[in-house]
Coordinates of C-alpha atoms in Angstrom, one line a residue:
M1 CA -21.7 14.1 11.7
G2 CA -22.1 16.8 9.0
H3 CA -23.1 17.1 5.3
R4 CA -19.4 17.3 4.6
E5 CA -18.0 14.5 6.8
R6 CA -20.9 12.8 5.7
L7 CA -20.5 13.5 2.0
L8 CA -16.8 12.1 2.0
A9 CA -18.0 9.3 4.4
G10 CA -20.1 8.0 1.2
A11 CA -18.3 9.4 -1.7
R12 CA -15.4 6.3 -0.1
V13 CA -18.5 3.7 0.0
C14 CA -19.0 4.5 -3.7
L15 CA -15.3 4.6 -4.9
Y16 CA -14.8 0.9 -3.2
E17 CA -18.1 -0.2 -4.4
R18 CA -18.1 1.4 -8.1
G19 CA -14.6 2.7 -7.8
Y20 CA -13.2 6.4 -9.5
T21 CA -14.9 6.8 -13.3
R22 CA -18.3 4.9 -12.5
T23 CA -19.4 7.1 -9.5
T24 CA -21.6 9.8 -10.4
A25 CA -22.9 12.9 -7.6
R26 CA -26.1 10.5 -7.0
D27 CA -24.6 8.1 -5.8
I28 CA -22.5 10.1 -3.4
V29 CA -25.7 11.7 -2.5
A30 CA -27.6 8.2 -1.9
A31 CA -25.3 7.0 0.0
S32 CA -24.4 10.5 2.3
D33 CA -28.1 11.1 2.4
T34 CA -27.2 15.2 1.6
N35 CA -28.3 16.6 -2.0
L36 CA -26.2 17.9 -5.2
A37 CA -26.0 21.6 -4.1
S38 CA -23.6 20.2 -0.2
I39 CA -20.9 18.9 -3.1
G40 CA -20.6 21.7 -4.7
Y41 CA -21.0 23.6 -1.4
H42 CA -17.9 22.1 1.0
F43 CA -15.3 20.5 -2.3
G44 CA -16.9 22.6 -5.5
S45 CA -16.8 19.8 -7.8
K46 CA -17.8 16.1 -7.9
E47 CA -14.1 15.2 -8.8
A48 CA -12.8 16.7 -5.7
L49 CA -14.3 15.0 -4.0
L50 CA -14.0 11.7 -5.0
T51 CA -10.1 13.2 -4.8
A52 CA -10.5 13.6 -0.7
A53 CA -12.2 10.8 -0.8
L54 CA -8.9 9.1 -1.6
V55 CA -6.7 10.7 -0.6
Q56 CA -8.5 9.8 2.9
A57 CA -8.7 6.4 1.4
F58 CA -5.5 5.5 0.5
E59 CA -4.2 6.8 4.3
E60 CA -6.2 3.8 5.5
W61 CA -4.1 1.2 3.9
G62 CA -1.4 3.0 4.4
V63 CA -3.1 2.2 8.4
E64 CA -3.3 -0.9 7.2
I65 CA 0.3 -1.7 6.2
D66 CA 1.2 -0.1 9.5
R67 CA -1.4 -3.0 11.7
V68 CA 0.6 -5.9 9.3
L69 CA 3.9 -4.5 10.5
R70 CA 3.2 -3.7 14.0
D71 CA 2.3 -8.2 14.1
G72 CA 5.9 -8.4 12.7
T73 CA 8.5 -9.4 16.1
Q74 CA 9.8 -12.3 15.1
P75 CA 14.0 -12.3 16.1
D76 CA 14.6 -13.8 12.3
L77 CA 14.5 -11.7 9.6
M78 CA 13.2 -14.2 7.0
D79 CA 10.7 -15.3 9.6
R80 CA 9.3 -11.5 9.8
L81 CA 9.3 -11.1 6.1
E82 CA 6.9 -14.0 5.7
S83 CA 4.0 -13.2 8.0
M84 CA 4.0 -9.2 6.6
W85 CA 3.4 -11.6 3.7
T86 CA 0.9 -13.1 5.1
G87 CA -0.7 -10.3 6.9
L88 CA -0.8 -9.0 3.4
V89 CA -2.2 -11.4 1.4
E90 CA -5.3 -12.0 4.7
S91 CA -6.0 -8.7 4.1
F92 CA -6.0 -8.9 0.6
G93 CA -9.1 -11.1 1.2
T94 CA -10.4 -8.8 4.3
H95 CA -10.1 -5.2 2.6
R96 CA -10.3 -6.3 -1.0
P97 CA -12.3 -3.0 -1.5
L98 CA -9.3 -1.2 0.3
W99 CA -6.5 -2.7 -1.6
V100 CA -8.5 -1.8 -5.3
A101 CA -8.9 2.0 -4.3
G102 CA -5.0 1.9 -3.8
I103 CA -4.6 0.7 -7.0
E104 CA -6.9 2.8 -9.3
A105 CA -4.9 6.0 -7.1
F106 CA -2.0 4.4 -8.4
A107 CA -3.7 5.6 -12.6
L108 CA -5.4 8.8 -11.2
A109 CA -2.3 10.7 -9.2
E110 CA -0.7 10.9 -13.0
H111 CA -3.4 13.4 -13.8
L112 CA -4.5 14.3 -9.7
P113 CA -2.0 16.7 -8.4
V114 CA -3.4 16.6 -4.9
L115 CA -3.3 12.7 -5.1
R116 CA 0.1 11.9 -6.5
E117 CA 1.3 15.0 -3.9
Q118 CA -0.3 12.6 -1.6
L119 CA 1.0 9.0 -2.2
A120 CA 4.6 10.5 -2.4
E121 CA 3.8 11.6 1.4
T122 CA 2.2 8.3 1.8
Y123 CA 5.3 6.2 -0.1
T124 CA 8.3 9.2 1.9
R125 CA 6.5 7.9 5.1
A126 CA 6.6 4.2 4.9
R127 CA 9.9 3.5 2.9
P128 CA 11.4 4.9 6.8
A129 CA 8.8 2.3 8.4
L130 CA 10.1 -0.7 6.2
A131 CA 13.6 -0.5 6.5
T132 CA 14.1 -0.9 10.4
F133 CA 11.4 -3.8 10.0
V134 CA 14.1 -5.7 7.8
I135 CA 17.0 -3.7 9.5
R136 CA 18.2 -4.4 13.2
N137 CA 21.2 -5.4 14.1
G138 CA 23.8 -3.0 13.6
G139 CA 21.5 -0.8 11.2
E140 CA 23.4 2.6 13.1
H141 CA 25.1 1.3 10.1
V142 CA 23.3 1.7 7.3
T143 CA 22.5 4.9 6.1
E144 CA 20.3 7.5 4.8
E145 CA 20.3 6.0 1.2
T146 CA 20.6 3.0 2.4
R147 CA 17.5 2.5 4.5
R148 CA 15.6 4.6 1.9
A149 CA 16.0 2.2 -1.5
V150 CA 15.1 -0.7 1.7
G151 CA 12.2 1.0 2.0
S152 CA 12.1 1.6 -1.8
F153 CA 12.4 -2.2 -2.6
L154 CA 9.8 -3.7 0.1
L155 CA 7.7 -1.1 -1.3
A156 CA 8.0 -2.4 -4.8
L157 CA 7.3 -6.0 -3.8
M158 CA 4.0 -4.8 -2.1
T159 CA 2.6 -3.4 -4.8
G160 CA 3.2 -6.1 -7.2
L161 CA 2.0 -8.6 -5.0
T162 CA -1.4 -6.3 -4.4
V163 CA -1.2 -6.7 -8.3
Q164 CA -1.4 -10.0 -8.1
R165 CA -3.6 -11.4 -6.0
L166 CA -6.3 -8.8 -7.5
L167 CA -6.1 -10.1 -11.0
D168 CA -4.9 -14.1 -10.5
P169 CA -5.3 -14.5 -6.7
E170 CA -5.0 -18.4 -7.2
A171 CA -1.8 -17.8 -8.9
A172 CA -0.3 -15.2 -6.6
P173 CA 2.6 -16.5 -3.9
S174 CA 1.7 -17.0 -0.8
G175 CA 3.3 -15.8 2.2
K176 CA 5.7 -18.5 2.6
E177 CA 6.6 -19.2 -0.4
L178 CA 7.9 -15.2 -1.9
A179 CA 10.1 -15.6 1.6
E180 CA 11.1 -18.9 0.1
A181 CA 11.4 -17.5 -3.0
L182 CA 13.9 -15.2 -1.4
R183 CA 16.1 -17.3 0.0
V184 CA 16.4 -19.5 -3.0
I185 CA 18.0 -15.4 -5.0
V186 CA 19.8 -14.1 -1.4
G187 CA 21.5 -18.2 -1.9
A188 CA 21.7 -17.9 -5.6
V189 CA 23.2 -15.2 -5.2
N190 CA 26.0 -15.9 -2.8
D191 CA 27.0 -18.4 -4.8
S192 CA 27.3 -16.3 -7.7
T193 CA 29.7 -14.4 -5.7
D194 CA 31.8 -16.7 -4.4
T195 CA 32.3 -18.2 -8.9
T196 CA 33.4 -14.9 -10.0
H197 CA 35.7 -13.9 -6.3
P198 CA 37.1 -16.9 -5.3
P199 CA 39.4 -16.8 -2.2
A200 CA 42.8 -15.0 -3.1
D201 CA 45.4 -18.1 -1.2
A202 CA 43.7 -19.7 -4.6

């Protein structure tokens, strides 16, 4: 492994252990067994190196989401969603530093255009995959705009669940509880629709 790869690996370790803003150049050098001059030679600055490492971390975050989606093979949609959310909850326990880095990336993206572009690209790839996870039978009749909206809706739920799990894991819902909540919401929507639009012969 060359100095560039060692610097990236060391920077990722520091991101997971210290976070972006608390990591110093000397922290990265110690974690990568390199030297300060290598940072300038390969990346130009500590900030550029940490941004590159954060992009890598977010790509790994995307791989972890893909793994969770692959485990959802049940024919019933609610069972698949419960499986997905349960997998995410379990991942928070086994990959917590990765999820923390992902959330930190959202905040930093406002001031780091390269990072913002990478995050946007990752979300662009994730939306169709999430939509396909939900829309299967009869999906050929669903417009691309609706598919994109479905993917965005599930991404919003994922992000919200991530924040709740990181802030207060005891109060955050489980995958089963989220699935049951969605059933209640869907039932309430159906009841409201039935009340608002009575049968034509009523």
